[in-house]
Tab-separated table of C-alpha atoms and ligand atoms in Angstrom:
chain	number	residue	atom	x	y	z
A	1	UNK	CA	36.890	22.081	28.868
A	2	UNK	CA	34.741	19.705	26.801
A	3	UNK	CA	32.549	21.045	24.006
A	4	UNK	CA	29.045	22.153	24.923
A	5	UNK	CA	26.106	23.864	23.206
A	6	UNK	CA	24.717	27.367	23.550
A	7	UNK	CA	21.552	28.999	22.229
A	8	UNK	CA	20.731	32.660	21.651
A	9	UNK	CA	17.549	34.440	20.628
A	10	UNK	CA	17.667	37.899	19.055
A	11	UNK	CA	14.105	39.230	19.289
A	12	UNK	CA	14.343	42.120	16.826
A	13	UNK	CA	11.653	44.543	15.712
A	14	UNK	CA	11.543	43.036	12.207
A	15	UNK	CA	12.939	39.501	12.621
A	16	UNK	CA	13.555	36.873	15.281
A	17	UNK	CA	16.772	34.897	14.948
A	18	UNK	CA	17.561	31.835	17.053
A	19	UNK	CA	20.995	30.215	16.822
A	20	UNK	CA	22.228	26.954	18.309
A	21	UNK	CA	26.001	26.596	18.422
A	22	UNK	CA	28.566	24.194	19.711
A	23	UNK	CA	31.464	25.646	21.660
A	24	UNK	CA	34.515	23.642	20.667
A	25	UNK	CA	37.303	22.682	23.040
A	26	UNK	CA	39.241	25.642	21.544
A	27	UNK	CA	36.384	27.971	22.615
A	28	UNK	CA	35.297	28.559	19.013
A	29	UNK	CA	31.690	28.697	17.857
A	30	UNK	CA	30.423	26.047	15.442
A	31	UNK	CA	26.911	26.860	14.243
A	32	UNK	CA	24.595	23.833	14.446
A	33	UNK	CA	21.350	25.466	13.363
A	34	UNK	CA	19.695	28.822	12.706
A	35	UNK	CA	15.984	29.688	12.789
A	36	UNK	CA	14.949	33.011	11.291
A	37	UNK	CA	11.399	34.274	10.986
A	38	UNK	CA	9.492	37.543	10.848
A	39	UNK	CA	8.990	39.291	14.171
A	40	UNK	CA	5.638	40.393	15.546
A	41	UNK	CA	4.395	42.226	18.608
A	42	UNK	CA	7.453	44.471	18.906
A	43	UNK	CA	7.876	48.201	18.335
A	44	UNK	CA	11.027	50.259	18.917
A	45	UNK	CA	12.720	47.112	20.240
A	46	UNK	CA	10.073	46.508	22.939
A	47	UNK	CA	7.213	44.040	23.269
A	48	UNK	CA	3.806	45.629	22.661
A	49	UNK	CA	1.793	42.463	21.944
A	50	UNK	CA	2.756	39.471	24.077
A	51	UNK	CA	0.736	36.843	22.168
A	52	UNK	CA	2.062	37.863	18.758
A	53	UNK	CA	5.628	37.999	20.093
A	54	UNK	CA	5.359	34.530	21.710
A	55	UNK	CA	4.199	33.055	18.420
A	56	UNK	CA	7.019	34.686	16.449
A	57	UNK	CA	9.637	33.536	18.972
A	58	UNK	CA	8.222	29.993	19.127
A	59	UNK	CA	8.342	29.709	15.345
A	60	UNK	CA	11.976	30.885	15.170
A	61	UNK	CA	12.963	28.504	17.994
A	62	UNK	CA	11.207	25.592	16.278
A	63	UNK	CA	13.083	26.280	13.032
A	64	UNK	CA	16.415	26.373	14.855
A	65	UNK	CA	15.537	23.117	16.625
A	66	UNK	CA	14.671	21.439	13.339
A	67	UNK	CA	17.847	22.710	11.678
A	68	UNK	CA	20.123	21.652	14.535
A	69	UNK	CA	18.332	18.535	15.741
A	70	UNK	CA	18.726	19.924	19.281
A	71	UNK	CA	16.012	20.779	21.773
A	72	UNK	CA	16.383	24.375	23.048
A	73	UNK	CA	15.572	24.438	26.755
A	74	UNK	CA	17.258	27.728	27.600
A	75	UNK	CA	18.836	30.637	25.732
A	76	UNK	CA	20.639	33.955	26.042
A	77	UNK	CA	18.347	36.771	24.910
A	78	UNK	CA	19.051	40.300	23.646
A	79	UNK	CA	17.406	43.342	25.194
A	80	UNK	CA	17.143	46.845	23.699
A	81	UNK	CA	14.732	49.754	23.563
A	82	UNK	CA	14.762	53.368	24.664
A	83	UNK	CA	13.997	52.258	28.259
A	84	UNK	CA	17.572	51.022	28.646
A	85	UNK	CA	20.013	53.455	30.205
A	86	UNK	CA	23.624	53.325	31.291
A	87	UNK	CA	26.072	55.052	33.620
A	88	UNK	CA	29.618	54.572	34.842
A	89	UNK	CA	30.166	53.665	38.470
A	90	UNK	CA	33.230	53.018	40.657
A	91	UNK	CA	33.362	50.238	43.232
A	92	UNK	CA	35.908	50.376	46.075
A	93	UNK	CA	36.898	47.686	48.581
A	94	UNK	CA	39.647	47.218	51.139
A	95	UNK	CA	41.700	44.025	50.824
A	96	UNK	CA	41.511	42.248	54.185
A	97	UNK	CA	45.062	40.936	54.272
A	98	UNK	CA	47.454	42.746	51.905
A	99	UNK	CA	49.981	39.900	52.342
A	100	UNK	CA	47.657	37.688	50.276
A	101	UNK	CA	47.208	38.206	46.507
A	102	UNK	CA	43.885	39.648	45.313
A	103	UNK	CA	41.409	36.783	44.833
A	104	UNK	CA	38.094	36.255	43.010
A	105	UNK	CA	36.169	37.111	46.162
A	106	UNK	CA	37.803	40.572	46.344
A	107	UNK	CA	36.964	41.263	42.673
A	108	UNK	CA	33.361	40.180	43.246
A	109	UNK	CA	33.071	42.454	46.272
A	110	UNK	CA	34.426	45.390	44.257
A	111	UNK	CA	31.921	44.728	41.458
A	112	UNK	CA	29.069	44.372	43.935
A	113	UNK	CA	30.030	47.715	45.427
A	114	UNK	CA	29.992	49.317	41.935
A	115	UNK	CA	26.501	47.880	41.426
A	116	UNK	CA	25.140	49.813	44.387
A	117	UNK	CA	23.975	52.723	42.254
A	118	UNK	CA	20.858	54.781	42.645
A	119	UNK	CA	18.342	52.598	40.787
A	120	UNK	CA	14.678	53.657	41.026
A	121	UNK	CA	12.271	50.906	42.170
A	122	UNK	CA	10.887	50.355	38.659
A	123	UNK	CA	14.322	49.604	37.133
A	124	UNK	CA	16.766	46.687	37.291
A	125	UNK	CA	20.497	46.434	36.792
A	126	UNK	CA	21.197	44.108	33.855
A	127	UNK	CA	24.978	44.490	33.500
A	128	UNK	CA	27.920	45.608	35.595
A	129	UNK	CA	30.717	45.560	33.028
A	130	UNK	CA	34.187	46.119	34.485
A	131	UNK	CA	36.154	48.697	32.470
A	132	UNK	CA	39.410	48.576	34.396
A	133	UNK	CA	40.748	48.140	37.910
A	134	UNK	CA	42.903	50.322	40.145
A	135	UNK	CA	45.170	48.576	42.691
A	136	UNK	CA	46.528	50.941	45.376
A	137	UNK	CA	46.362	53.859	42.937
A	138	UNK	CA	47.919	51.939	40.008
A	139	UNK	CA	45.526	52.810	37.177
A	140	UNK	CA	44.186	50.779	34.228
A	141	UNK	CA	44.868	47.299	35.576
A	142	UNK	CA	43.148	44.820	33.243
A	143	UNK	CA	43.106	41.827	35.613
A	144	UNK	CA	43.930	42.359	39.304
A	145	UNK	CA	43.845	38.641	40.225
A	146	UNK	CA	47.107	37.607	41.879
A	147	UNK	CA	48.313	41.189	42.434
A	148	UNK	CA	49.118	42.558	45.881
A	149	UNK	CA	47.457	45.634	47.322
A	150	UNK	CA	45.415	46.969	50.185
A	151	UNK	CA	42.727	48.703	48.152
A	152	UNK	CA	40.947	47.587	44.983
A	153	UNK	CA	38.853	49.952	42.858
A	154	UNK	CA	36.891	48.941	39.785
A	155	UNK	CA	35.514	51.303	37.140
A	156	UNK	CA	32.365	49.795	35.661
A	157	UNK	CA	29.691	50.465	33.080
A	158	UNK	CA	26.303	49.788	34.644
A	159	UNK	CA	23.294	49.137	32.402
A	160	UNK	CA	19.745	49.344	33.750
A	161	UNK	CA	16.418	48.478	32.184
A	162	UNK	CA	12.786	49.164	32.945
A	163	UNK	CA	11.537	46.241	35.059
A	164	UNK	CA	8.286	45.931	33.138
A	165	UNK	CA	9.903	45.965	29.675
A	166	UNK	CA	12.344	43.317	30.894
A	167	UNK	CA	9.611	41.142	32.412
A	168	UNK	CA	7.536	41.386	29.219
A	169	UNK	CA	10.471	40.106	27.183
A	170	UNK	CA	11.176	37.275	29.645
A	171	UNK	CA	7.513	36.321	29.600
A	172	UNK	CA	7.477	36.117	25.794
A	173	UNK	CA	10.554	33.896	25.586
A	174	UNK	CA	9.351	31.671	28.425
A	175	UNK	CA	5.898	31.589	26.832
A	176	UNK	CA	7.624	30.075	23.797
A	177	UNK	CA	8.941	27.312	26.073
A	178	UNK	CA	12.512	28.563	26.525
A	179	UNK	CA	14.073	29.542	29.861
A	180	UNK	CA	15.971	32.856	29.777
A	181	UNK	CA	19.546	32.161	30.874
A	182	UNK	CA	20.638	35.778	30.676
A	183	UNK	CA	19.575	39.085	29.163
A	184	UNK	CA	22.294	40.845	27.181
A	185	UNK	CA	22.223	44.456	26.032
A	186	UNK	CA	22.066	44.372	22.222
A	187	UNK	CA	24.719	47.036	21.453
A	188	UNK	CA	27.213	45.135	23.632
A	189	UNK	CA	26.349	41.917	21.798
A	190	UNK	CA	26.727	43.510	18.337
A	191	UNK	CA	30.077	45.008	19.344
A	192	UNK	CA	31.283	41.576	20.436
A	193	UNK	CA	30.452	40.192	16.974
A	194	UNK	CA	31.927	42.856	14.698
A	195	UNK	CA	34.559	45.000	16.438
A	196	UNK	CA	38.185	43.915	16.314
A	197	UNK	CA	40.353	43.951	19.453
A	198	UNK	CA	42.409	46.720	17.816
A	199	UNK	CA	39.297	48.884	17.244
A	200	UNK	CA	38.253	48.475	20.877
A	201	UNK	CA	41.758	49.382	22.064
A	202	UNK	CA	42.180	52.430	19.806
A	203	UNK	CA	38.698	53.798	20.484
A	204	UNK	CA	35.648	53.168	18.312
A	205	UNK	CA	31.867	53.345	18.097
A	206	UNK	CA	29.551	50.495	17.220
A	207	UNK	CA	26.330	51.628	15.501
A	208	UNK	CA	23.760	48.884	14.828
A	209	UNK	CA	20.968	50.321	12.671
A	210	UNK	CA	18.143	47.809	12.966
A	211	UNK	CA	14.451	48.030	12.115
A	212	UNK	CA	13.025	49.810	15.144
A	213	UNK	CA	16.169	50.855	17.003
A	214	UNK	CA	19.704	52.092	16.521
A	215	UNK	CA	22.065	50.658	19.106
A	216	UNK	CA	25.242	52.498	20.086
A	217	UNK	CA	28.287	51.384	22.093
A	218	UNK	CA	31.318	53.658	22.557
A	219	UNK	CA	34.731	52.150	23.423
A	220	UNK	CA	37.751	54.072	24.707
A	221	UNK	CA	41.114	52.542	25.676
A	222	UNK	CA	39.845	48.979	25.441
A	223	UNK	CA	36.643	49.397	27.459
A	224	UNK	CA	33.028	50.423	26.982
A	225	UNK	CA	32.280	53.975	28.201
A	226	UNK	CA	28.770	54.564	26.906
A	227	UNK	CA	25.827	52.598	25.521
A	228	UNK	CA	22.506	53.870	24.214
A	229	UNK	CA	19.494	52.714	22.225
A	230	UNK	CA	17.680	55.214	19.973
A	231	UNK	CA	14.089	54.408	18.937
A	232	UNK	CA	14.753	54.964	15.211
A	233	UNK	CA	15.730	52.503	12.484
A	234	UNK	CA	15.009	51.134	9.014
A	235	UNK	CA	11.258	50.912	9.688
A	236	UNK	CA	11.167	54.717	9.933
A	237	UNK	CA	13.064	55.072	6.653
A	238	UNK	CA	10.450	52.886	4.956
A	239	UNK	CA	7.640	54.866	6.596
A	240	UNK	CA	9.113	58.109	5.222
A	241	UNK	CA	9.061	56.580	1.727
A	242	UNK	CA	5.405	55.528	2.136
A	243	UNK	CA	4.524	59.169	2.809
A	244	UNK	CA	6.826	60.778	0.220
A	245	UNK	CA	6.096	58.375	-2.660
A	246	UNK	CA	2.509	57.587	-1.615
A	247	UNK	CA	2.967	53.862	-2.044
A	248	UNK	CA	2.063	50.893	0.231
A	249	UNK	CA	4.565	49.784	2.904
A	250	UNK	CA	5.736	46.568	1.123
A	251	UNK	CA	6.361	48.570	-2.033
A	252	UNK	CA	8.319	51.257	-0.127
A	253	UNK	CA	10.360	48.542	1.630
A	254	UNK	CA	11.226	46.963	-1.727
A	255	UNK	CA	12.122	50.337	-3.269
A	256	UNK	CA	14.417	51.056	-0.309
A	257	UNK	CA	16.220	47.710	-0.557
A	258	UNK	CA	16.465	47.611	-4.358
A	259	UNK	CA	17.004	51.264	-5.249
A	260	UNK	CA	17.901	52.973	-1.980
A	261	UNK	CA	20.918	55.271	-1.535
A	262	UNK	CA	21.655	57.938	1.088
A	263	UNK	CA	23.793	60.238	-1.084
A	264	UNK	CA	21.437	61.778	-3.692
A	265	UNK	CA	24.305	63.249	-5.736
A	266	UNK	CA	25.570	59.699	-6.388
A	267	UNK	CA	22.293	58.817	-8.120
A	268	UNK	CA	21.654	59.958	-11.730
A	269	UNK	CA	19.285	62.916	-11.770
A	270	UNK	CA	16.955	61.453	-14.415
A	271	UNK	CA	16.944	57.834	-13.193
A	272	UNK	CA	13.425	56.512	-12.646
A	273	UNK	CA	12.273	53.275	-11.048
A	274	UNK	CA	8.956	51.469	-11.090
A	275	UNK	CA	7.118	50.842	-7.812
A	276	UNK	CA	3.742	49.322	-6.906
A	277	UNK	CA	1.212	52.047	-6.096
A	278	UNK	CA	-2.003	52.231	-4.042
A	279	UNK	CA	-5.473	51.485	-5.440
A	280	UNK	CA	-6.172	51.197	-9.146
A	281	UNK	CA	-3.025	53.049	-10.092
A	282	UNK	CA	-1.048	49.800	-10.405
A	283	UNK	CA	2.618	50.568	-10.900
A	284	UNK	CA	4.082	54.056	-11.101
A	285	UNK	CA	7.475	55.519	-11.805
A	286	UNK	CA	9.317	57.592	-9.220
A	287	UNK	CA	12.615	59.420	-9.285
A	288	UNK	CA	15.439	57.406	-7.709
A	289	UNK	CA	16.994	60.657	-6.582
A	290	UNK	CA	13.810	61.468	-4.643
A	291	UNK	CA	14.113	58.087	-2.866
A	292	UNK	CA	17.713	58.966	-1.999
A	293	UNK	CA	16.732	62.428	-0.727
A	294	UNK	CA	14.104	60.952	1.600
A	295	UNK	CA	16.532	58.321	2.925
A	296	UNK	CA	19.311	60.875	3.295
A	297	UNK	CA	17.158	63.215	5.404
A	298	UNK	CA	16.230	60.468	7.876
A	299	UNK	CA	19.714	58.924	8.025
A	300	UNK	CA	21.426	62.279	8.476
A	301	UNK	CA	19.077	63.129	11.346
A	302	UNK	CA	19.778	59.710	12.856
A	303	UNK	CA	23.557	60.268	12.703
A	304	UNK	CA	23.155	63.677	14.344
A	305	UNK	CA	21.378	61.978	17.272
A	306	UNK	CA	24.103	59.328	17.315
A	307	UNK	CA	26.764	62.073	17.445
A	308	UNK	CA	25.088	63.590	20.507
A	309	UNK	CA	25.200	60.149	22.176
A	310	UNK	CA	28.850	59.630	21.234
A	311	UNK	CA	29.707	62.994	22.831
A	312	UNK	CA	27.950	61.926	26.036
A	313	UNK	CA	30.463	59.074	26.266
A	314	UNK	CA	33.707	60.395	24.817
A	315	UNK	CA	35.473	63.147	22.961
A	316	UNK	CA	35.297	62.017	19.286
A	317	UNK	CA	39.060	62.812	19.126
A	318	UNK	CA	39.647	59.709	21.259
A	319	UNK	CA	37.938	57.434	18.749
A	320	UNK	CA	40.851	56.843	16.374
A	321	UNK	CA	39.445	53.607	14.949
A	322	UNK	CA	36.217	55.402	13.968
A	323	UNK	CA	32.811	53.927	13.442
A	324	UNK	CA	31.678	50.405	12.639
A	325	UNK	CA	28.178	50.267	11.178
A	326	UNK	CA	26.124	47.112	11.332
A	327	UNK	CA	22.463	45.988	11.496
A	328	UNK	CA	20.150	45.430	8.521
A	329	UNK	CA	19.862	49.100	7.542
A	330	UNK	CA	23.665	49.419	7.214
A	331	UNK	CA	23.018	47.671	3.871
A	332	UNK	CA	21.902	51.022	2.408
A	333	UNK	CA	24.452	52.174	-0.196
A	334	UNK	CA	26.358	55.285	0.893
A	335	UNK	CA	25.572	54.885	4.603
A	336	UNK	CA	29.284	54.649	5.525
A	337	UNK	CA	30.063	57.819	3.554
A	338	UNK	CA	27.219	59.733	5.191
A	339	UNK	CA	28.368	58.522	8.628
A	340	UNK	CA	31.893	59.814	7.896
A	341	UNK	CA	30.492	63.179	6.844
A	342	UNK	CA	28.171	63.719	9.829
A	343	UNK	CA	30.299	62.105	12.539
A	344	UNK	CA	33.682	63.225	11.212
A	345	UNK	CA	35.120	59.740	11.837
A	346	UNK	CA	36.251	56.952	9.484
A	347	UNK	CA	33.522	54.347	8.964
A	348	UNK	CA	33.263	50.743	7.803
A	349	UNK	CA	30.496	48.151	7.605
A	350	UNK	CA	30.879	45.321	10.140
A	351	UNK	CA	29.785	41.715	9.646
A	352	UNK	CA	29.979	38.818	12.117
A	353	UNK	CA	33.283	36.950	11.625
A	354	UNK	CA	35.069	33.756	12.654
A	355	UNK	CA	32.166	31.351	12.525
A	356	UNK	CA	32.317	27.693	11.567
A	357	UNK	CA	29.539	25.248	10.667
A	358	UNK	CA	26.237	26.173	9.033
A	359	UNK	CA	26.948	29.879	9.235
A	360	UNK	CA	26.711	31.321	5.674
A	361	UNK	CA	23.552	33.326	6.312
A	362	UNK	CA	24.981	34.827	9.520
A	363	UNK	CA	27.811	36.712	7.753
A	364	UNK	CA	25.381	39.583	7.224
A	365	UNK	CA	25.245	42.822	9.267
A	366	UNK	CA	21.618	42.049	10.205
A	367	UNK	CA	22.896	39.141	12.356
A	368	UNK	CA	25.540	41.038	14.337
A	369	UNK	CA	23.389	41.018	17.490
A	370	UNK	CA	22.376	37.361	17.101
A	371	UNK	CA	25.993	36.157	16.785
A	372	UNK	CA	27.180	38.635	19.424
A	373	UNK	CA	24.742	37.215	21.987
A	374	UNK	CA	26.514	33.866	21.674
A	375	UNK	CA	29.954	35.487	21.908
A	376	UNK	CA	29.044	37.558	24.958
A	377	UNK	CA	27.510	34.599	26.786
A	378	UNK	CA	30.568	32.497	25.940
A	379	UNK	CA	32.836	35.146	27.452
A	380	UNK	CA	30.616	35.274	30.517
A	381	UNK	CA	30.708	31.489	30.913
A	382	UNK	CA	34.488	31.359	30.657
A	383	UNK	CA	34.626	33.733	33.599
A	384	UNK	CA	32.046	31.728	35.538
A	385	UNK	CA	34.175	28.614	35.155
A	386	UNK	CA	37.220	30.528	36.342
A	387	UNK	CA	35.724	32.137	39.397
A	388	UNK	CA	33.333	31.391	42.223
A	389	UNK	CA	29.897	32.747	41.336
A	390	UNK	CA	28.504	35.342	43.718
A	391	UNK	CA	25.619	34.001	45.834
A	392	UNK	CA	22.139	34.585	44.438
A	393	UNK	CA	19.938	36.375	46.980
A	394	UNK	CA	17.027	34.279	48.235
A	395	UNK	CA	14.165	35.859	46.333
A	396	UNK	CA	11.057	34.197	45.007
A	397	UNK	CA	9.339	33.866	41.613
A	398	UNK	CA	10.371	36.044	38.737
A	399	UNK	CA	12.727	38.056	40.916
A	400	UNK	CA	14.777	34.946	41.470
A	401	UNK	CA	15.312	34.799	37.726
A	402	UNK	CA	16.088	38.491	37.648
A	403	UNK	CA	18.680	38.079	40.382
A	404	UNK	CA	20.295	35.364	38.266
A	405	UNK	CA	20.377	37.795	35.330
A	406	UNK	CA	22.210	40.399	37.360
A	407	UNK	CA	25.376	38.301	37.529
A	408	UNK	CA	28.497	40.307	37.087
A	409	UNK	CA	30.971	39.618	34.315
A	410	UNK	CA	34.649	40.269	33.882
A	411	UNK	CA	36.618	41.560	30.871
A	412	UNK	CA	38.371	39.212	28.382
B	1	ATP	N1	19.821	46.183	1.718
B	1	ATP	C1	19.163	46.949	2.562
B	1	ATP	N2	19.046	48.265	2.332
B	1	ATP	C2	18.363	49.042	3.197
B	1	ATP	N3	17.766	48.622	4.304
B	1	ATP	C3	17.840	47.311	4.576
B	1	ATP	C4	18.536	46.406	3.730
B	1	ATP	N4	18.442	45.169	4.270
B	1	ATP	C5	17.716	45.301	5.400
B	1	ATP	N5	17.345	46.578	5.585
B	1	ATP	C6	16.542	47.138	6.681
B	1	ATP	O1	17.083	46.730	7.921
B	1	ATP	C7	16.033	46.692	8.900
B	1	ATP	C8	16.142	45.424	9.691
B	1	ATP	O2	17.402	45.350	10.300
B	1	ATP	P1	17.687	44.300	11.463
B	1	ATP	O3	17.374	42.930	10.984
B	1	ATP	O4	19.058	44.567	11.942
B	1	ATP	O5	16.600	44.788	12.535
B	1	ATP	P2	15.946	44.044	13.784
B	1	ATP	O6	17.002	43.318	14.515
B	1	ATP	O7	14.763	43.237	13.341
B	1	ATP	O8	15.367	45.270	14.607
B	1	ATP	P3	15.883	46.012	15.935
B	1	ATP	O9	17.267	45.533	16.219
B	1	ATP	O10	15.812	47.450	15.615
B	1	ATP	O11	14.892	45.634	16.989
B	1	ATP	C9	14.731	46.791	8.153
B	1	ATP	O12	14.142	48.058	8.362
B	1	ATP	C10	15.132	46.611	6.694
B	1	ATP	O13	14.324	47.361	5.825
B	2	MG	MG1	18.415	43.945	15.951
C-alpha cells in the first residue's frame, strides 16, 4: 500500500488540536503538521455555541494546514460528552454453505445483526466494535475469516450518541470547511494511543481526564467491555479553586498547574504560594496545602465515580494491568497515587508513543485523544482495504453522512 495522508481533529473543551499525518508504507504515522488553539463554544465535551466552535476549529485547522503545507479537505473527528452511551450486543448469523470458509460478507452480516439494538429515535449508533467471535460454539475467536462453521456469532460493543449532539459537532467541523470522514468515540481513541497490547490483553482501564470530561474505556481479555464519559474534568478543579481561594479563574488555573498536588500530606504544611487576587487586593499568599486539599476532594470524588463505571463493565479483579491515566489533568502531581488508593489498582501515566516527524509536542497526555483518532482511523482503513465495505443505505442529506459514519470496524 502506498503512503497516504490522514487528518484528525480533537475538539476538546479547552483546546482544539488538528493533526495531519502521513501513513508510511509500513503503516506508521509520520506527523506532517499540528495546529493547536484554544477551544470555544464547548462545555462538558459538547457544542453549546456553534459560531464560537466553528471559529476555534477553523483556526486550529488553518494552523495545521500552514504547518504541514497540506490542504485539509476531510478529517476524523472525536466525539464525547455525557450523551454518549454504550452496551454490549451479540450478533448471530447462519453460514449459508458450511463447506465454504467464512468470508467477509458473513462477518459483515454478523456485525449488522449485532447493530440491531433498541436505539430510540433520537439516538444514532456510532460504533459497533467486535470484541470476539464464536464459530459453532468455539469461543473467543479473534478472526473467523477462513474458518469453517455453520453458525457465526459476534460479541460487540455498541456505542450510541444523541443525534442532535452529533449533528451539532458535524455542523461545526463542516462549518470550518472540513468534511467529517468519521466520528470516533474519544475514550476509544485515547486507548489506542496510550495502552500497550499487553495491557489490553491482561485487562486495564483507560482514564482520560480532560478539561470538561473524563473518558473511560475498560478492556478485558483483549477487548473493550465498557466505555463511558463523565461530565467532570480539570475545568471543575480550577472552578473549585476559584471558590476556595477567592481568586480569578486564570489565577486559579495557574496555581493548579504550578503548585497543584492531589495528596495534601506530600505538601509541606507551612508552604505558601503567591497568587493574583480579585480587585485592588493585587497578589495574595495562600497555603499550598489548601490548594492540594481542594484538588484532592474533587479528584477523589471523580475516581469514585470512575470506580462505579469500571464496576459496570468488569470485576476490578480482572484488570491485572491496572489503570492508565492520560489527558491534560493527569499532569497533576500525585494523581496516579490517588488513583491507586481509590481504585485499588496499579496506575501509570500514559503518553502517545511511536510517532515520527514533527511530533515533539504530541508526546504529552493532553494529546492522547488527538493521536488516537489517527490510530483508530488507520486501523479502520486497513480493514476497509481488506474487506468489501457494507452498502450504504440510500438516505438523503445529513443522514447519508451519518450512515457513512456507522460503518462497522474489525479488531486488529
Ligand atoms: N500540569 C497540569 N496540572 C494540572 N492540570 C493540568 C495540567 N496541564 C493541563 N491541565 C488541565 O488539563 C485540562 C485540559 O486537558 P485536555 O487538554 O486533555 O482537555 P480537552 O481535550 O480540552 O477537554 P475534554 O477532553 O474534556 O473535552 C485543563 O483543565 C487543564 O487545566
Ligand atoms: Mg480531550
